[in-house]
Coordinates of C-alpha atoms in Angstrom, one line a residue:
M1 CA 9.5 -71.1 11.2
D2 CA 10.5 -73.6 13.8
G3 CA 9.9 -77.3 14.6
D4 CA 7.0 -76.7 16.9
T5 CA 5.2 -74.6 14.3
A6 CA 5.8 -77.3 11.7
Y7 CA 4.5 -80.0 14.1
R8 CA 1.3 -78.0 14.9
L9 CA 0.7 -77.0 11.3
A10 CA 0.9 -80.7 10.3
R11 CA -1.8 -81.6 12.9
A12 CA -4.0 -78.7 11.7
T13 CA -3.6 -79.6 8.1
S14 CA -4.2 -83.3 8.7
D15 CA -7.4 -82.6 10.7
H16 CA -8.7 -80.3 7.9
L17 CA -8.1 -82.9 5.2
R18 CA -9.6 -85.7 7.3
H19 CA -12.8 -83.6 7.8
L20 CA -13.0 -83.0 4.0
T21 CA -12.4 -86.6 2.9
G22 CA -13.7 -88.6 5.8
R23 CA -10.5 -90.7 6.0
A24 CA -6.9 -90.6 7.0
P25 CA -5.1 -88.2 4.6
K26 CA -2.2 -89.1 2.3
L27 CA 0.5 -86.4 2.0
V28 CA 3.5 -86.1 -0.3
L29 CA 6.4 -84.1 1.3
G30 CA 9.5 -82.7 -0.3
M31 CA 12.1 -80.1 0.7
D32 CA 14.9 -77.9 -0.6
T33 CA 18.5 -78.0 0.5
R34 CA 18.5 -75.7 3.6
R35 CA 20.1 -76.9 6.8
S36 CA 16.7 -76.6 8.5
S37 CA 14.7 -78.4 6.0
P38 CA 15.1 -82.0 7.3
M39 CA 14.4 -80.8 10.8
L40 CA 11.1 -79.2 9.7
A41 CA 10.2 -82.2 7.5
H42 CA 10.6 -84.6 10.5
A43 CA 8.6 -82.3 12.7
F44 CA 5.8 -82.0 10.1
T45 CA 5.8 -85.8 9.6
A46 CA 5.6 -86.4 13.3
G47 CA 2.7 -84.0 13.6
A48 CA 0.8 -85.6 10.7
C49 CA 1.3 -89.1 12.1
T50 CA -0.2 -88.1 15.4
R51 CA -3.4 -87.3 13.4
G52 CA -3.3 -90.6 11.5
A53 CA -1.9 -89.3 8.2
H54 CA 0.4 -91.1 5.8
V55 CA 3.4 -89.1 4.6
T56 CA 5.5 -90.0 1.6
W57 CA 8.9 -88.4 1.6
T58 CA 10.5 -87.4 -1.7
G59 CA 13.6 -86.0 -0.2
V60 CA 15.1 -83.0 -2.0
L61 CA 12.9 -82.2 -5.0
P62 CA 11.8 -79.0 -6.7
T63 CA 8.6 -77.5 -5.5
P64 CA 6.8 -78.2 -8.8
G65 CA 8.0 -81.8 -8.6
V66 CA 6.2 -82.3 -5.3
A67 CA 3.1 -80.7 -6.8
F68 CA 3.3 -83.1 -9.8
L69 CA 3.8 -86.2 -7.6
T70 CA 0.9 -85.1 -5.3
R71 CA -1.4 -85.3 -8.3
H72 CA 0.4 -88.3 -9.9
R73 CA 0.1 -90.4 -6.7
R74 CA -3.5 -89.2 -6.0
A75 CA -2.5 -87.8 -2.6
D76 CA -4.7 -85.4 -0.7
A77 CA -2.1 -82.7 -0.3
G78 CA 1.5 -81.8 -1.1
V79 CA 3.9 -80.2 1.4
V80 CA 7.2 -78.5 0.5
I81 CA 9.7 -77.3 3.1
S82 CA 11.3 -74.3 1.4
A83 CA 11.8 -70.5 1.5
S84 CA 12.2 -70.4 -2.3
H85 CA 14.6 -67.6 -3.2
N86 CA 15.2 -66.4 0.3
P87 CA 18.6 -66.8 2.2
F88 CA 19.3 -70.2 3.8
E89 CA 18.4 -69.0 7.3
D90 CA 14.8 -68.5 6.3
N91 CA 12.4 -71.4 5.8
G92 CA 8.7 -72.0 5.3
I93 CA 6.1 -74.5 4.3
K94 CA 4.1 -74.5 1.1
L95 CA 0.9 -76.5 0.8
F96 CA -0.7 -77.9 -2.4
D97 CA -4.1 -79.4 -2.8
G98 CA -4.7 -82.8 -4.4
E99 CA -4.6 -81.3 -7.8
G100 CA -1.1 -79.9 -7.3
R101 CA -2.4 -76.3 -7.0
K102 CA -1.6 -74.0 -4.1
L103 CA -4.3 -74.2 -1.5
A104 CA -7.3 -72.0 -2.0
D105 CA -7.7 -69.0 0.3
D106 CA -10.6 -70.6 2.2
A107 CA -8.7 -73.8 2.8
T108 CA -5.7 -71.8 4.0
A109 CA -7.9 -69.8 6.3
A110 CA -9.5 -72.9 7.7
I111 CA -6.1 -74.4 8.5
E112 CA -5.0 -71.2 10.1
R113 CA -8.0 -71.2 12.3
R114 CA -7.2 -74.7 13.5
L115 CA -3.6 -73.7 14.0
Q116 CA -4.4 -70.7 16.1
G117 CA -7.3 -71.9 18.2
G118 CA -8.0 -75.5 18.7
A119 CA -5.9 -77.8 16.5
D120 CA -5.1 -79.7 19.6
D121 CA -8.7 -80.1 20.8
E122 CA -9.2 -83.3 18.7
P123 CA -7.8 -86.6 20.0
D124 CA -4.6 -88.0 18.8
A125 CA -4.6 -91.2 16.8
T126 CA -3.7 -94.3 18.8
G127 CA -2.9 -97.9 18.1
A128 CA -3.3 -99.0 14.5
D129 CA -4.7 -95.6 13.6
I130 CA -1.4 -93.8 14.1
G131 CA 0.0 -92.5 10.9
S132 CA 3.0 -93.7 9.0
S133 CA 5.6 -92.6 6.5
D134 CA 7.7 -94.0 3.7
R135 CA 10.1 -92.8 1.1
Y136 CA 9.4 -92.2 -2.6
D137 CA 11.4 -94.4 -4.8
R138 CA 13.3 -91.9 -7.0
R139 CA 14.0 -94.7 -9.5
E140 CA 10.4 -94.4 -10.5
G141 CA 11.3 -91.2 -12.2
A142 CA 7.8 -90.0 -12.9
Y143 CA 8.7 -86.3 -12.5
R144 CA 11.8 -86.6 -14.7
A145 CA 9.7 -88.5 -17.3
F146 CA 7.1 -85.7 -17.2
L147 CA 9.8 -83.1 -17.9
L148 CA 11.4 -85.1 -20.7
G149 CA 8.0 -85.5 -22.3
H150 CA 7.8 -81.7 -22.7
A151 CA 11.4 -81.1 -23.7
P152 CA 13.0 -80.4 -27.1
Y153 CA 16.1 -82.2 -28.3
L154 CA 18.9 -79.6 -28.0
D155 CA 21.4 -81.3 -30.4
G156 CA 24.6 -80.2 -28.7
L157 CA 23.4 -76.7 -27.7
R158 CA 26.0 -75.3 -25.3
V159 CA 24.1 -74.6 -22.0
A160 CA 25.1 -73.4 -18.6
L161 CA 22.9 -74.3 -15.7
D162 CA 23.0 -72.4 -12.4
C163 CA 21.1 -74.6 -9.9
A164 CA 21.4 -72.1 -7.0
N165 CA 22.8 -74.9 -4.8
G166 CA 19.1 -75.8 -4.4
A167 CA 16.5 -78.3 -5.3
A168 CA 17.3 -78.3 -9.0
S169 CA 20.9 -79.5 -8.4
Q170 CA 20.2 -83.1 -9.3
V171 CA 17.2 -83.3 -11.6
A172 CA 17.9 -80.3 -13.9
P173 CA 21.4 -81.4 -15.1
E174 CA 20.0 -84.9 -15.6
V175 CA 17.2 -83.7 -17.8
F176 CA 19.3 -81.4 -19.9
R177 CA 21.9 -84.1 -20.3
R178 CA 19.2 -86.5 -21.6
I179 CA 18.1 -84.0 -24.2
G180 CA 21.4 -83.5 -25.8
A181 CA 22.8 -80.4 -24.2
R182 CA 26.5 -79.8 -23.8
M183 CA 26.5 -78.5 -20.3
D184 CA 28.4 -76.4 -17.8
V185 CA 26.8 -76.9 -14.4
I186 CA 27.5 -74.4 -11.7
H187 CA 26.3 -74.0 -8.1
A188 CA 25.0 -77.5 -7.8
S189 CA 26.8 -78.5 -4.6
P190 CA 24.5 -77.7 -1.8
D191 CA 25.9 -77.8 1.7
G192 CA 22.8 -76.6 3.7
V193 CA 23.9 -72.9 3.9
N194 CA 24.8 -71.9 0.3
V195 CA 21.4 -72.0 -1.3
N196 CA 20.8 -68.8 -3.3
A197 CA 24.1 -67.4 -1.9
G198 CA 25.4 -65.2 -4.7
C199 CA 23.9 -67.5 -7.3
G200 CA 20.7 -68.6 -8.9
S201 CA 17.9 -66.4 -10.4
T202 CA 18.2 -63.8 -7.7
H203 CA 21.8 -63.2 -8.6
P204 CA 21.8 -63.5 -12.4
D205 CA 25.2 -61.9 -12.8
A206 CA 26.7 -65.3 -12.0
I207 CA 25.2 -67.1 -15.0
R208 CA 25.7 -64.0 -17.2
T209 CA 29.4 -63.9 -16.5
H210 CA 29.8 -67.6 -17.0
V211 CA 28.0 -67.6 -20.4
R212 CA 30.0 -64.7 -21.7
A213 CA 33.3 -66.1 -20.4
H214 CA 32.9 -69.5 -22.0
G215 CA 31.1 -68.4 -25.2
L216 CA 28.0 -70.5 -24.5
D217 CA 24.7 -70.4 -26.3
V218 CA 22.4 -70.0 -23.4
G219 CA 22.4 -69.9 -19.6
V220 CA 19.6 -71.1 -17.3
T221 CA 19.4 -70.1 -13.7
F222 CA 16.9 -71.3 -11.1
D223 CA 15.9 -70.2 -7.6
G224 CA 16.3 -72.4 -4.5
D225 CA 13.2 -74.5 -5.0
A226 CA 13.2 -74.3 -8.8
D227 CA 9.7 -73.0 -9.3
R228 CA 11.1 -70.0 -11.2
V229 CA 13.8 -69.5 -13.8
Q230 CA 15.6 -66.9 -15.7
L231 CA 17.9 -67.3 -18.7
V232 CA 20.6 -65.3 -20.5
D233 CA 21.3 -65.3 -24.2
R234 CA 24.8 -65.7 -25.7
K235 CA 25.2 -61.9 -25.4
G236 CA 24.6 -62.1 -21.7
R237 CA 21.2 -60.4 -21.8
L238 CA 18.7 -61.4 -19.1
V239 CA 15.7 -63.4 -20.4
T240 CA 13.0 -62.8 -17.8
G241 CA 9.6 -64.3 -17.4
D242 CA 8.2 -61.5 -19.6
H243 CA 10.4 -62.7 -22.4
V244 CA 9.5 -66.4 -21.9
I245 CA 5.8 -65.5 -22.1
A246 CA 6.2 -63.3 -25.1
I247 CA 8.3 -65.7 -27.1
V248 CA 6.3 -68.8 -26.3
A249 CA 3.0 -67.0 -26.9
R250 CA 4.2 -65.8 -30.3
V251 CA 5.5 -69.2 -31.5
R252 CA 2.5 -71.2 -30.1
G253 CA -0.1 -68.7 -31.3
D254 CA -1.5 -67.8 -27.9
R255 CA -3.7 -64.7 -28.4
E256 CA -4.2 -63.9 -24.8
V257 CA -1.8 -64.2 -21.8
V258 CA -1.8 -63.1 -18.2
A259 CA 1.0 -61.1 -16.6
T260 CA 1.3 -58.8 -13.6
V261 CA 1.7 -55.1 -12.9
M262 CA 5.5 -55.8 -12.7
T263 CA 5.6 -56.8 -16.4
N264 CA 8.0 -54.7 -18.4
L265 CA 6.2 -52.1 -20.5
G266 CA 8.4 -52.8 -23.5
A267 CA 7.6 -56.5 -23.6
E268 CA 3.9 -55.8 -23.0
R269 CA 3.8 -53.4 -25.9
W270 CA 5.6 -55.8 -28.2
M271 CA 3.0 -58.5 -27.4
N272 CA 0.2 -56.0 -28.1
D273 CA 1.9 -55.1 -31.4
H274 CA 1.8 -58.8 -32.4
G275 CA -1.8 -59.3 -31.6
I276 CA -1.3 -60.8 -28.1
T277 CA -3.6 -59.3 -25.4
V278 CA -2.0 -59.0 -22.0
H279 CA -4.3 -59.2 -18.9
R280 CA -2.5 -57.8 -15.9
T281 CA -3.0 -59.0 -12.3
Q282 CA -1.5 -58.2 -8.9
V283 CA 1.9 -59.6 -8.2
G284 CA 1.9 -63.3 -7.2
D285 CA 1.5 -66.5 -9.1
R286 CA -1.7 -67.2 -7.1
H287 CA -3.3 -64.2 -8.8
V288 CA -1.9 -65.2 -12.2
D289 CA -3.3 -68.7 -11.8
A290 CA -6.8 -67.4 -10.8
E291 CA -6.9 -65.1 -13.8
L292 CA -5.8 -67.8 -16.2
R293 CA -8.5 -70.2 -15.0
Q294 CA -11.2 -67.6 -14.9
R295 CA -10.5 -66.7 -18.6
G296 CA -9.8 -70.2 -19.7
L297 CA -6.2 -69.4 -20.8
R298 CA -3.1 -71.5 -20.5
L299 CA 0.0 -69.2 -20.4
G300 CA 0.9 -66.5 -17.9
G301 CA 3.4 -65.5 -15.2
E302 CA 5.7 -63.1 -13.6
Q303 CA 8.7 -61.2 -14.6
S304 CA 10.7 -62.9 -11.9
G305 CA 10.5 -66.2 -13.9
H306 CA 7.5 -67.9 -12.3
V307 CA 5.7 -68.9 -15.4
L308 CA 2.5 -71.0 -15.6
F309 CA 1.8 -73.5 -18.4
L310 CA -1.6 -74.7 -17.3
D311 CA -2.0 -77.0 -20.3
K312 CA 1.0 -78.9 -19.0
A313 CA 1.4 -78.4 -15.2
S314 CA -0.7 -77.3 -12.2
T315 CA 1.9 -74.8 -10.9
G316 CA 4.9 -72.8 -12.0
D317 CA 7.9 -75.0 -12.8
G318 CA 11.3 -73.4 -13.6
I319 CA 12.7 -76.5 -15.4
L320 CA 9.6 -76.9 -17.5
S321 CA 9.5 -73.1 -18.3
A322 CA 13.1 -73.3 -19.5
L323 CA 12.4 -76.3 -21.7
Q324 CA 9.3 -74.7 -23.1
L325 CA 11.2 -71.6 -24.1
L326 CA 14.0 -73.5 -25.7
A327 CA 11.4 -75.7 -27.6
A328 CA 9.7 -72.5 -28.9
V329 CA 13.0 -71.0 -29.9
R330 CA 14.0 -74.2 -31.8
A331 CA 10.5 -74.4 -33.5
S332 CA 10.9 -70.8 -34.7
G333 CA 14.2 -71.5 -36.4
R334 CA 15.6 -68.3 -34.9
P335 CA 18.3 -68.2 -32.1
L336 CA 17.3 -66.8 -28.7
E337 CA 19.4 -63.6 -29.3
A338 CA 17.4 -62.8 -32.4
W339 CA 14.2 -62.8 -30.3
M340 CA 15.9 -60.7 -27.7
D341 CA 16.9 -58.2 -30.4
D342 CA 13.2 -57.9 -31.3
I343 CA 11.6 -57.5 -27.9
P344 CA 12.3 -54.1 -26.4
T345 CA 13.1 -53.9 -22.7
Y346 CA 12.4 -50.6 -21.1
P347 CA 14.7 -49.4 -18.3
Q348 CA 13.3 -50.7 -15.1
T349 CA 14.4 -50.5 -11.4
L350 CA 13.3 -52.3 -8.3
R351 CA 14.3 -50.6 -5.1
N352 CA 13.8 -52.1 -1.6
V353 CA 13.0 -49.4 0.9
P354 CA 13.3 -50.4 4.6
V355 CA 10.2 -49.6 6.7
P356 CA 9.0 -50.8 10.1
D357 CA 7.5 -54.3 9.7
G358 CA 4.1 -53.3 11.0
E359 CA 3.8 -50.3 8.7
K360 CA 4.5 -51.8 5.3
T361 CA 0.9 -51.6 4.1
A362 CA 0.2 -48.3 5.8
V363 CA 3.1 -46.8 4.0
T364 CA 1.9 -47.9 0.5
Q365 CA -1.5 -46.5 1.2
H366 CA -0.4 -43.2 2.8
P367 CA -2.2 -40.1 1.2
D368 CA 1.2 -38.5 0.4
V369 CA 2.2 -41.6 -1.5
R370 CA -1.1 -41.8 -3.4
D371 CA -0.8 -38.2 -4.3
A372 CA 2.8 -38.6 -5.5
I373 CA 1.8 -41.5 -7.8
A374 CA -1.2 -39.6 -9.1
G375 CA 1.1 -36.7 -10.0
I376 CA 3.5 -39.1 -11.8
E377 CA 0.6 -40.5 -13.8
T378 CA -0.7 -37.0 -14.7
E379 CA 2.7 -35.9 -15.9
F380 CA 3.8 -39.0 -17.8
G381 CA 0.6 -40.9 -18.6
D382 CA 1.3 -44.5 -19.6
E383 CA 4.9 -43.8 -20.6
V384 CA 5.9 -44.5 -16.9
R385 CA 4.7 -47.4 -14.9
V386 CA 4.9 -47.4 -11.1
N387 CA 4.1 -50.2 -8.6
L388 CA 4.6 -50.1 -4.8
R389 CA 4.0 -53.2 -2.8
P390 CA 4.9 -54.4 0.7
S391 CA 7.3 -57.4 0.8
G392 CA 5.6 -60.6 1.9
T393 CA 8.7 -61.8 3.9
E394 CA 10.8 -58.8 4.8
A395 CA 10.3 -55.3 6.4
L396 CA 10.5 -53.6 3.0
V397 CA 8.4 -51.8 0.5
R398 CA 9.4 -52.7 -3.1
V399 CA 9.3 -49.7 -5.5
M400 CA 9.2 -50.7 -9.2
V401 CA 9.4 -48.1 -11.9
T402 CA 9.5 -48.6 -15.7
A403 CA 10.2 -45.8 -18.1
P404 CA 11.3 -45.4 -21.7
D405 CA 14.6 -43.8 -20.7
E406 CA 17.0 -43.7 -17.7
A407 CA 16.5 -40.0 -17.0
R408 CA 12.8 -40.4 -16.3
L409 CA 13.4 -43.7 -14.5
E410 CA 15.9 -42.2 -12.0
R411 CA 13.8 -39.1 -11.4
V412 CA 10.6 -41.0 -10.6
A413 CA 12.3 -43.8 -8.6
G414 CA 14.4 -41.3 -6.6
Q415 CA 11.3 -39.2 -5.8
L416 CA 9.3 -42.2 -4.5
E417 CA 12.3 -43.6 -2.5
D418 CA 13.0 -40.3 -0.9
L419 CA 9.3 -39.9 0.0
L420 CA 9.1 -43.4 1.6
R421 CA 12.3 -42.9 3.6
R422 CA 11.1 -39.7 5.2
L423 CA 7.4 -40.6 5.6
D424 CA 6.0 -40.6 9.2
V425 CA 3.1 -43.0 9.1
G426 CA 1.9 -42.0 12.5
A427 CA 1.7 -38.3 11.7

């Protein structure tokens, strides 16, 4: 992602929106804390203004905050400059529609066509038709008020927050302080290059160590743009998105939820045992969202901590998810660690196997790989779960294996990793 791409994408997006609405589009734009985010935000704003769009800057704000404000301000689209959980040198642009949902596939494809072949064919705006930009007044506090409206009172609960040196660094501590938490806040000093660096939800050992060392009740750890969250209980056990869904569904009385093929088999079986049907989709919050809406359900998400509460928000929100889990725990009258004692977590491994970037999909579909997975399913049945998927951002194939014990886990994961490493796709 570079400035030129951001500039051209803004022009293509603005043209697409203008053709849909028949008027100059209104955009809400936010960003995370990466060094490159302001550069890309300025480039995007410039491109949008050449097409007559109006852009409202929120500054650094969690991705779900931008989605919320897009809908709250009745804008035509939301734009977030962020690479989420990736290292600081990466960056990207996320687009939301006027309802605060990720763009539909057909809208994305239409913008891509403009970007690739003719976004510059239309005339630039001139004179009074040139677009403009302004800054969102953070004192309005609409997003903060939204979060507080769905928060429990924590009454002195001892909480550690790991903000990943990212977009949650300001708003999350403020919200938790307002609801009565006694807080330790770590990794909330972004400098442009330290986002996700050894911290946040992709490095949960940081929060786990802090909670144990200081005898705290719970730890909450976000990713760089705060659309996902993981927690740890006072024993240092990781509370994943699977646990969030299971606990909230049990307390609220949801009879059906949506999860993905990455969902831990232990958590899924626990939900089934408690009368909760789990519908599984492909990996990705877009697939979870589509399944929830198709079935008319309200709760679903991913093990990584991207959880959707469609009765409350249009997209996954890490801060909201943490608040909803803590609200459910308090409503149950049981501490978080008691819930974690109840919900079994089967041993699970996720291995990243390097492959040539252009061969990621071919590797996962290779006949030898399909035969190996079929053999595993024949031998172990539903006791072992395997999922292979190409990374969306890196030259890797991700191998996930879940099994009831470490012996079977290591055997199956090792077998698949060895196969992928020696596979010759061109053969």
